Amino acid sequence: MFSRFVKPAAFKPTGYGIQRVAQQTRFLATVEGSAGRAMPYTRPRATPISHDRATFTIRDGPVFHGKSFGAKSNISGEAVFTTSLVGYPESMTDPSYRGQILVFTQPLIGNYGVPSSARDEHGLLKYFESPNIQCVGVVVADYAEKYSHWTAVESLSDWCAREGVPAISGVDTRAIVTYLREEGSSLARITIGEEYDADQDEAFVDPEQINLVKKS
């Protein structure tokens, strides 16, 4: 019966409570007030890749199955690998990899996208070694479908597709590198979709037999 005569004490936030109420007040004022002060929302960049079945075959060696995230074309060339931890745009545009299938030992590739072809005050490319992708194919263990970097203008998947370069992910690149280290550089091919049914000699193209200087 005494509860009717007891006046409830007013709530007075102190310390962390005051700070939290102030933050909530500012948030509500931002939402209900001017749109110019609205909280920023960043939409994650999703990469529209096909996920077609892909195969990486080493001549007289193992066969690896994975998923495609580049151009839908079949290619062949000399399989080589790079141990670079960063800088896949620089590696892929390096003329020394012309006509070769580039295998990355770094497990995750594509997480910071592909930068623009901007040039510096001397007319040199800022982010690439050459204007176009030089390797004929790309092999990675894991491809990042979402990318984020302030210089990025497109995904690695879109770049490969635009340049006509097939790429495969989801393969054991450690096994590939071990084989190449033990057996030396080998001819290989990347096929997208159904297995390429060309003859053995036609399925593997040796870049050593091609005059790359004349072709360029």
PDB file of C-alpha atoms in Angstrom:
ATOM      1  CA  MET A   1       0.000   0.000   0.000  1.00  0.00           C
ATOM      2  CA  PHE A   2       2.972   2.301   0.531  1.00  0.00           C
ATOM      3  CA  SER A   3       3.921   2.012  -3.146  1.00  0.00           C
ATOM      4  CA  ARG A   4       1.222   4.563  -4.047  1.00  0.00           C
ATOM      5  CA  PHE A   5       2.955   7.238  -1.979  1.00  0.00           C
ATOM      6  CA  VAL A   6       6.501   6.535  -3.184  1.00  0.00           C
ATOM      7  CA  LYS A   7       7.567   8.918  -5.946  1.00  0.00           C
ATOM      8  CA  PRO A   8       9.757   7.164  -8.515  1.00  0.00           C
ATOM      9  CA  ALA A   9      13.226   8.672  -8.774  1.00  0.00           C
ATOM     10  CA  ALA A  10      14.127  10.349 -12.032  1.00  0.00           C
ATOM     11  CA  PHE A  11      16.673   8.479 -14.173  1.00  0.00           C
ATOM     12  CA  LYS A  12      19.913  10.396 -14.347  1.00  0.00           C
ATOM     13  CA  PRO A  13      22.476   8.725 -16.578  1.00  0.00           C
ATOM     14  CA  THR A  14      26.059   9.232 -15.540  1.00  0.00           C
ATOM     15  CA  GLY A  15      29.406   8.348 -17.006  1.00  0.00           C
ATOM     16  CA  TYR A  16      29.065   5.845 -19.841  1.00  0.00           C
ATOM     17  CA  GLY A  17      25.255   6.216 -19.747  1.00  0.00           C
ATOM     18  CA  ILE A  18      25.468   9.923 -20.644  1.00  0.00           C
ATOM     19  CA  GLN A  19      27.831   9.184 -23.502  1.00  0.00           C
ATOM     20  CA  ARG A  20      25.574   6.447 -24.850  1.00  0.00           C
ATOM     21  CA  VAL A  21      22.443   8.638 -24.674  1.00  0.00           C
ATOM     22  CA  ALA A  22      24.302  11.414 -26.471  1.00  0.00           C
ATOM     23  CA  GLN A  23      25.379   9.020 -29.220  1.00  0.00           C
ATOM     24  CA  GLN A  24      21.810   7.754 -29.652  1.00  0.00           C
ATOM     25  CA  THR A  25      20.511  11.342 -29.779  1.00  0.00           C
ATOM     26  CA  ARG A  26      23.032  12.293 -32.465  1.00  0.00           C
ATOM     27  CA  PHE A  27      22.138   9.172 -34.460  1.00  0.00           C
ATOM     28  CA  LEU A  28      18.403   9.925 -34.357  1.00  0.00           C
ATOM     29  CA  ALA A  29      19.044  13.525 -35.304  1.00  0.00           C
ATOM     30  CA  THR A  30      21.123  12.363 -38.259  1.00  0.00           C
ATOM     31  CA  VAL A  31      18.473   9.950 -39.497  1.00  0.00           C
ATOM     32  CA  GLU A  32      15.566  12.355 -39.101  1.00  0.00           C
ATOM     33  CA  GLY A  33      17.448  15.477 -40.107  1.00  0.00           C
ATOM     34  CA  SER A  34      19.416  16.497 -43.139  1.00  0.00           C
ATOM     35  CA  ALA A  35      20.183  13.809 -45.709  1.00  0.00           C
ATOM     36  CA  GLY A  36      23.605  15.344 -46.167  1.00  0.00           C
ATOM     37  CA  ARG A  37      24.675  14.002 -42.792  1.00  0.00           C
ATOM     38  CA  ALA A  38      23.275  10.523 -43.271  1.00  0.00           C
ATOM     39  CA  MET A  39      25.461   7.651 -42.163  1.00  0.00           C
ATOM     40  CA  PRO A  40      27.481   6.344 -45.139  1.00  0.00           C
ATOM     41  CA  TYR A  41      26.676   2.915 -46.540  1.00  0.00           C
ATOM     42  CA  THR A  42      29.205   1.048 -48.615  1.00  0.00           C
ATOM     43  CA  ARG A  43      27.813  -1.667 -50.865  1.00  0.00           C
ATOM     44  CA  PRO A  44      30.216  -4.614 -51.094  1.00  0.00           C
ATOM     45  CA  ARG A  45      31.598  -5.164 -54.568  1.00  0.00           C
ATOM     46  CA  ALA A  46      30.435  -8.577 -55.749  1.00  0.00           C
ATOM     47  CA  THR A  47      32.100 -10.162 -58.755  1.00  0.00           C
ATOM     48  CA  PRO A  48      29.776 -11.723 -61.364  1.00  0.00           C
ATOM     49  CA  ILE A  49      31.755 -14.851 -62.183  1.00  0.00           C
ATOM     50  CA  SER A  50      30.495 -17.913 -64.010  1.00  0.00           C
ATOM     51  CA  HIS A  51      31.814 -20.709 -61.762  1.00  0.00           C
ATOM     52  CA  ASP A  52      32.028 -22.953 -64.819  1.00  0.00           C
ATOM     53  CA  ARG A  53      33.955 -26.145 -64.409  1.00  0.00           C
ATOM     54  CA  ALA A  54      37.624 -25.727 -65.301  1.00  0.00           C
ATOM     55  CA  THR A  55      40.587 -28.071 -65.606  1.00  0.00           C
ATOM     56  CA  PHE A  56      44.314 -27.450 -65.309  1.00  0.00           C
ATOM     57  CA  THR A  57      46.286 -30.226 -66.977  1.00  0.00           C
ATOM     58  CA  ILE A  58      50.060 -30.639 -66.900  1.00  0.00           C
ATOM     59  CA  ARG A  59      51.466 -32.559 -69.850  1.00  0.00           C
ATOM     60  CA  ASP A  60      52.495 -36.050 -68.699  1.00  0.00           C
ATOM     61  CA  GLY A  61      51.566 -34.948 -65.179  1.00  0.00           C
ATOM     62  CA  PRO A  62      48.651 -34.479 -62.791  1.00  0.00           C
ATOM     63  CA  VAL A  63      45.245 -33.012 -63.608  1.00  0.00           C
ATOM     64  CA  PHE A  64      43.544 -30.468 -61.339  1.00  0.00           C
ATOM     65  CA  HIS A  65      39.848 -29.584 -61.357  1.00  0.00           C
ATOM     66  CA  GLY A  66      38.453 -26.247 -60.215  1.00  0.00           C
ATOM     67  CA  LYS A  67      36.180 -23.348 -61.132  1.00  0.00           C
ATOM     68  CA  SER A  68      36.569 -20.699 -63.820  1.00  0.00           C
ATOM     69  CA  PHE A  69      36.611 -16.994 -62.966  1.00  0.00           C
ATOM     70  CA  GLY A  70      38.084 -15.509 -66.148  1.00  0.00           C
ATOM     71  CA  ALA A  71      37.566 -15.724 -69.889  1.00  0.00           C
ATOM     72  CA  LYS A  72      35.711 -18.728 -71.291  1.00  0.00           C
ATOM     73  CA  SER A  73      38.480 -19.965 -73.558  1.00  0.00           C
ATOM     74  CA  ASN A  74      40.930 -22.851 -73.705  1.00  0.00           C
ATOM     75  CA  ILE A  75      44.632 -22.058 -73.727  1.00  0.00           C
ATOM     76  CA  SER A  76      47.964 -23.799 -73.327  1.00  0.00           C
ATOM     77  CA  GLY A  77      51.500 -22.743 -72.552  1.00  0.00           C
ATOM     78  CA  GLU A  78      54.414 -23.215 -70.203  1.00  0.00           C
ATOM     79  CA  ALA A  79      53.383 -23.484 -66.544  1.00  0.00           C
ATOM     80  CA  VAL A  80      55.429 -21.320 -64.179  1.00  0.00           C
ATOM     81  CA  PHE A  81      54.831 -20.017 -60.670  1.00  0.00           C
ATOM     82  CA  THR A  82      55.467 -16.852 -58.692  1.00  0.00           C
ATOM     83  CA  THR A  83      56.002 -16.546 -54.943  1.00  0.00           C
ATOM     84  CA  SER A  84      55.039 -12.861 -54.768  1.00  0.00           C
ATOM     85  CA  LEU A  85      52.811 -12.160 -51.775  1.00  0.00           C
ATOM     86  CA  VAL A  86      51.303  -9.003 -53.297  1.00  0.00           C
ATOM     87  CA  GLY A  87      51.249  -7.305 -56.670  1.00  0.00           C
ATOM     88  CA  TYR A  88      49.341  -9.733 -58.872  1.00  0.00           C
ATOM     89  CA  PRO A  89      48.510  -6.933 -61.389  1.00  0.00           C
ATOM     90  CA  GLU A  90      52.237  -6.262 -61.774  1.00  0.00           C
ATOM     91  CA  SER A  91      53.041  -9.961 -62.146  1.00  0.00           C
ATOM     92  CA  MET A  92      50.319 -10.587 -64.715  1.00  0.00           C
ATOM     93  CA  THR A  93      51.443  -7.620 -66.842  1.00  0.00           C
ATOM     94  CA  ASP A  94      55.148  -8.502 -66.611  1.00  0.00           C
ATOM     95  CA  PRO A  95      56.419  -9.192 -70.173  1.00  0.00           C
ATOM     96  CA  SER A  96      58.691 -11.940 -68.825  1.00  0.00           C
ATOM     97  CA  TYR A  97      55.557 -14.093 -68.376  1.00  0.00           C
ATOM     98  CA  ARG A  98      54.472 -13.656 -72.007  1.00  0.00           C
ATOM     99  CA  GLY A  99      52.815 -16.846 -73.276  1.00  0.00           C
ATOM    100  CA  GLN A 100      53.019 -18.624 -69.902  1.00  0.00           C
ATOM    101  CA  ILE A 101      50.422 -19.925 -67.456  1.00  0.00           C
ATOM    102  CA  LEU A 102      51.065 -18.171 -64.160  1.00  0.00           C
ATOM    103  CA  VAL A 103      50.496 -20.109 -60.925  1.00  0.00           C
ATOM    104  CA  PHE A 104      50.308 -18.030 -57.730  1.00  0.00           C
ATOM    105  CA  THR A 105      51.626 -19.524 -54.494  1.00  0.00           C
ATOM    106  CA  GLN A 106      49.828 -16.833 -52.473  1.00  0.00           C
ATOM    107  CA  PRO A 107      46.594 -18.615 -51.370  1.00  0.00           C
ATOM    108  CA  LEU A 108      44.179 -15.679 -51.795  1.00  0.00           C
ATOM    109  CA  ILE A 109      44.190 -13.618 -54.985  1.00  0.00           C
ATOM    110  CA  GLY A 110      41.894 -10.804 -56.102  1.00  0.00           C
ATOM    111  CA  ASN A 111      41.050  -9.290 -52.718  1.00  0.00           C
ATOM    112  CA  TYR A 112      42.054  -5.742 -53.690  1.00  0.00           C
ATOM    113  CA  GLY A 113      40.764  -5.766 -57.260  1.00  0.00           C
ATOM    114  CA  VAL A 114      42.518  -4.218 -60.249  1.00  0.00           C
ATOM    115  CA  PRO A 115      43.618  -0.563 -60.427  1.00  0.00           C
ATOM    116  CA  SER A 116      43.233   1.807 -63.349  1.00  0.00           C
ATOM    117  CA  SER A 117      45.752   2.281 -66.151  1.00  0.00           C
ATOM    118  CA  ALA A 118      46.715   5.708 -64.818  1.00  0.00           C
ATOM    119  CA  ARG A 119      50.119   7.117 -65.702  1.00  0.00           C
ATOM    120  CA  ASP A 120      52.504   9.311 -63.744  1.00  0.00           C
ATOM    121  CA  GLU A 121      54.023  12.646 -64.749  1.00  0.00           C
ATOM    122  CA  HIS A 122      56.575  10.799 -66.914  1.00  0.00           C
ATOM    123  CA  GLY A 123      53.919   8.919 -68.861  1.00  0.00           C
ATOM    124  CA  LEU A 124      54.692   5.597 -67.178  1.00  0.00           C
ATOM    125  CA  LEU A 125      52.036   3.214 -65.885  1.00  0.00           C
ATOM    126  CA  LYS A 126      51.579   3.551 -62.131  1.00  0.00           C
ATOM    127  CA  TYR A 127      50.277   0.087 -61.332  1.00  0.00           C
ATOM    128  CA  PHE A 128      51.188  -2.166 -64.290  1.00  0.00           C
ATOM    129  CA  GLU A 129      54.379  -3.353 -65.942  1.00  0.00           C
ATOM    130  CA  SER A 130      52.754  -3.151 -69.393  1.00  0.00           C
ATOM    131  CA  PRO A 131      49.369  -2.067 -70.792  1.00  0.00           C
ATOM    132  CA  ASN A 132      47.941  -5.607 -71.070  1.00  0.00           C
ATOM    133  CA  ILE A 133      48.027  -8.990 -69.350  1.00  0.00           C
ATOM    134  CA  GLN A 134      51.045 -10.913 -70.632  1.00  0.00           C
ATOM    135  CA  CYS A 135      50.425 -14.389 -69.219  1.00  0.00           C
ATOM    136  CA  VAL A 136      47.966 -16.558 -71.133  1.00  0.00           C
ATOM    137  CA  GLY A 137      46.321 -18.073 -68.047  1.00  0.00           C
ATOM    138  CA  VAL A 138      46.063 -17.740 -64.271  1.00  0.00           C
ATOM    139  CA  VAL A 139      45.902 -20.471 -61.614  1.00  0.00           C
ATOM    140  CA  VAL A 140      45.079 -19.692 -57.963  1.00  0.00           C
ATOM    141  CA  ALA A 141      44.060 -21.615 -54.866  1.00  0.00           C
ATOM    142  CA  ASP A 142      41.304 -19.237 -53.753  1.00  0.00           C
ATOM    143  CA  TYR A 143      39.780 -16.296 -55.614  1.00  0.00           C
ATOM    144  CA  ALA A 144      38.262 -13.429 -53.604  1.00  0.00           C
ATOM    145  CA  GLU A 145      34.862 -12.652 -55.125  1.00  0.00           C
ATOM    146  CA  LYS A 146      34.660  -9.381 -53.165  1.00  0.00           C
ATOM    147  CA  TYR A 147      37.417  -6.817 -53.434  1.00  0.00           C
ATOM    148  CA  SER A 148      38.173  -3.542 -51.699  1.00  0.00           C
ATOM    149  CA  HIS A 149      40.842  -0.922 -52.389  1.00  0.00           C
ATOM    150  CA  TRP A 150      40.751   2.798 -53.073  1.00  0.00           C
ATOM    151  CA  THR A 151      42.587   2.380 -56.406  1.00  0.00           C
ATOM    152  CA  ALA A 152      40.436  -0.510 -57.687  1.00  0.00           C
ATOM    153  CA  VAL A 153      38.224   0.066 -60.728  1.00  0.00           C
ATOM    154  CA  GLU A 154      37.238  -3.541 -61.518  1.00  0.00           C
ATOM    155  CA  SER A 155      37.566  -7.086 -60.249  1.00  0.00           C
ATOM    156  CA  LEU A 156      40.275  -9.529 -61.261  1.00  0.00           C
ATOM    157  CA  SER A 157      37.582 -11.688 -62.859  1.00  0.00           C
ATOM    158  CA  ASP A 158      36.307  -8.821 -65.036  1.00  0.00           C
ATOM    159  CA  TRP A 159      39.850  -7.871 -66.005  1.00  0.00           C
ATOM    160  CA  CYS A 160      40.732 -11.422 -67.089  1.00  0.00           C
ATOM    161  CA  ALA A 161      37.471 -11.751 -69.023  1.00  0.00           C
ATOM    162  CA  ARG A 162      38.024  -8.411 -70.773  1.00  0.00           C
ATOM    163  CA  GLU A 163      41.591  -9.367 -71.700  1.00  0.00           C
ATOM    164  CA  GLY A 164      40.561 -12.854 -72.863  1.00  0.00           C
ATOM    165  CA  VAL A 165      42.616 -14.648 -70.208  1.00  0.00           C
ATOM    166  CA  PRO A 166      41.149 -17.818 -68.651  1.00  0.00           C
ATOM    167  CA  ALA A 167      41.619 -18.282 -64.913  1.00  0.00           C
ATOM    168  CA  ILE A 168      40.983 -21.209 -62.590  1.00  0.00           C
ATOM    169  CA  SER A 169      40.572 -21.321 -58.800  1.00  0.00           C
ATOM    170  CA  GLY A 170      39.973 -24.032 -56.236  1.00  0.00           C
ATOM    171  CA  VAL A 171      43.022 -26.114 -57.101  1.00  0.00           C
ATOM    172  CA  ASP A 172      45.906 -27.270 -54.916  1.00  0.00           C
ATOM    173  CA  THR A 173      48.596 -24.832 -55.993  1.00  0.00           C
ATOM    174  CA  ARG A 174      50.989 -26.343 -53.440  1.00  0.00           C
ATOM    175  CA  ALA A 175      50.916 -29.631 -55.328  1.00  0.00           C
ATOM    176  CA  ILE A 176      51.422 -27.811 -58.629  1.00  0.00           C
ATOM    177  CA  VAL A 177      54.430 -25.889 -57.315  1.00  0.00           C
ATOM    178  CA  THR A 178      55.931 -29.046 -55.807  1.00  0.00           C
ATOM    179  CA  TYR A 179      55.610 -30.814 -59.158  1.00  0.00           C
ATOM    180  CA  LEU A 180      57.140 -27.902 -61.085  1.00  0.00           C
ATOM    181  CA  ARG A 181      60.030 -27.604 -58.626  1.00  0.00           C
ATOM    182  CA  GLU A 182      60.816 -31.302 -58.925  1.00  0.00           C
ATOM    183  CA  GLU A 183      60.163 -31.782 -62.646  1.00  0.00           C
ATOM    184  CA  GLY A 184      61.015 -28.317 -63.935  1.00  0.00           C
ATOM    185  CA  SER A 185      58.875 -26.087 -66.117  1.00  0.00           C
ATOM    186  CA  SER A 186      56.236 -28.088 -67.959  1.00  0.00           C
ATOM    187  CA  LEU A 187      53.688 -27.498 -70.677  1.00  0.00           C
ATOM    188  CA  ALA A 188      50.123 -27.255 -69.416  1.00  0.00           C
ATOM    189  CA  ARG A 189      46.667 -26.137 -70.463  1.00  0.00           C
ATOM    190  CA  ILE A 190      43.513 -24.642 -68.990  1.00  0.00           C
ATOM    191  CA  THR A 191      40.175 -25.845 -70.332  1.00  0.00           C
ATOM    192  CA  ILE A 192      36.791 -24.383 -69.488  1.00  0.00           C
ATOM    193  CA  GLY A 193      33.685 -26.550 -69.513  1.00  0.00           C
ATOM    194  CA  GLU A 194      34.044 -29.815 -71.387  1.00  0.00           C
ATOM    195  CA  GLU A 195      37.489 -31.366 -71.673  1.00  0.00           C
ATOM    196  CA  TYR A 196      39.404 -30.167 -74.722  1.00  0.00           C
ATOM    197  CA  ASP A 197      39.494 -33.067 -77.196  1.00  0.00           C
ATOM    198  CA  ALA A 198      42.423 -31.992 -79.371  1.00  0.00           C
ATOM    199  CA  ASP A 199      45.281 -34.376 -80.085  1.00  0.00           C
ATOM    200  CA  GLN A 200      48.197 -34.506 -77.658  1.00  0.00           C
ATOM    201  CA  ASP A 201      50.485 -32.395 -79.857  1.00  0.00           C
ATOM    202  CA  GLU A 202      47.763 -29.835 -80.567  1.00  0.00           C
ATOM    203  CA  ALA A 203      46.548 -29.528 -76.980  1.00  0.00           C
ATOM    204  CA  PHE A 204      49.875 -28.243 -75.639  1.00  0.00           C
ATOM    205  CA  VAL A 205      51.499 -25.248 -77.316  1.00  0.00           C
ATOM    206  CA  ASP A 206      55.167 -24.612 -76.567  1.00  0.00           C
ATOM    207  CA  PRO A 207      55.840 -20.851 -76.360  1.00  0.00           C
ATOM    208  CA  GLU A 208      59.502 -21.563 -77.110  1.00  0.00           C
ATOM    209  CA  GLN A 209      58.442 -22.402 -80.663  1.00  0.00           C
ATOM    210  CA  ILE A 210      56.724 -19.022 -81.103  1.00  0.00           C
ATOM    211  CA  ASN A 211      58.506 -15.814 -82.036  1.00  0.00           C
ATOM    212  CA  LEU A 212      56.976 -13.643 -79.335  1.00  0.00           C
ATOM    213  CA  VAL A 213      58.953 -10.570 -80.419  1.00  0.00           C
ATOM    214  CA  LYS A 214      57.578 -10.783 -83.943  1.00  0.00           C
ATOM    215  CA  LYS A 215      54.093 -11.544 -82.649  1.00  0.00           C
ATOM    216  CA  SER A 216      54.042  -8.494 -80.391  1.00  0.00           C
TER     217      SER A 216
END
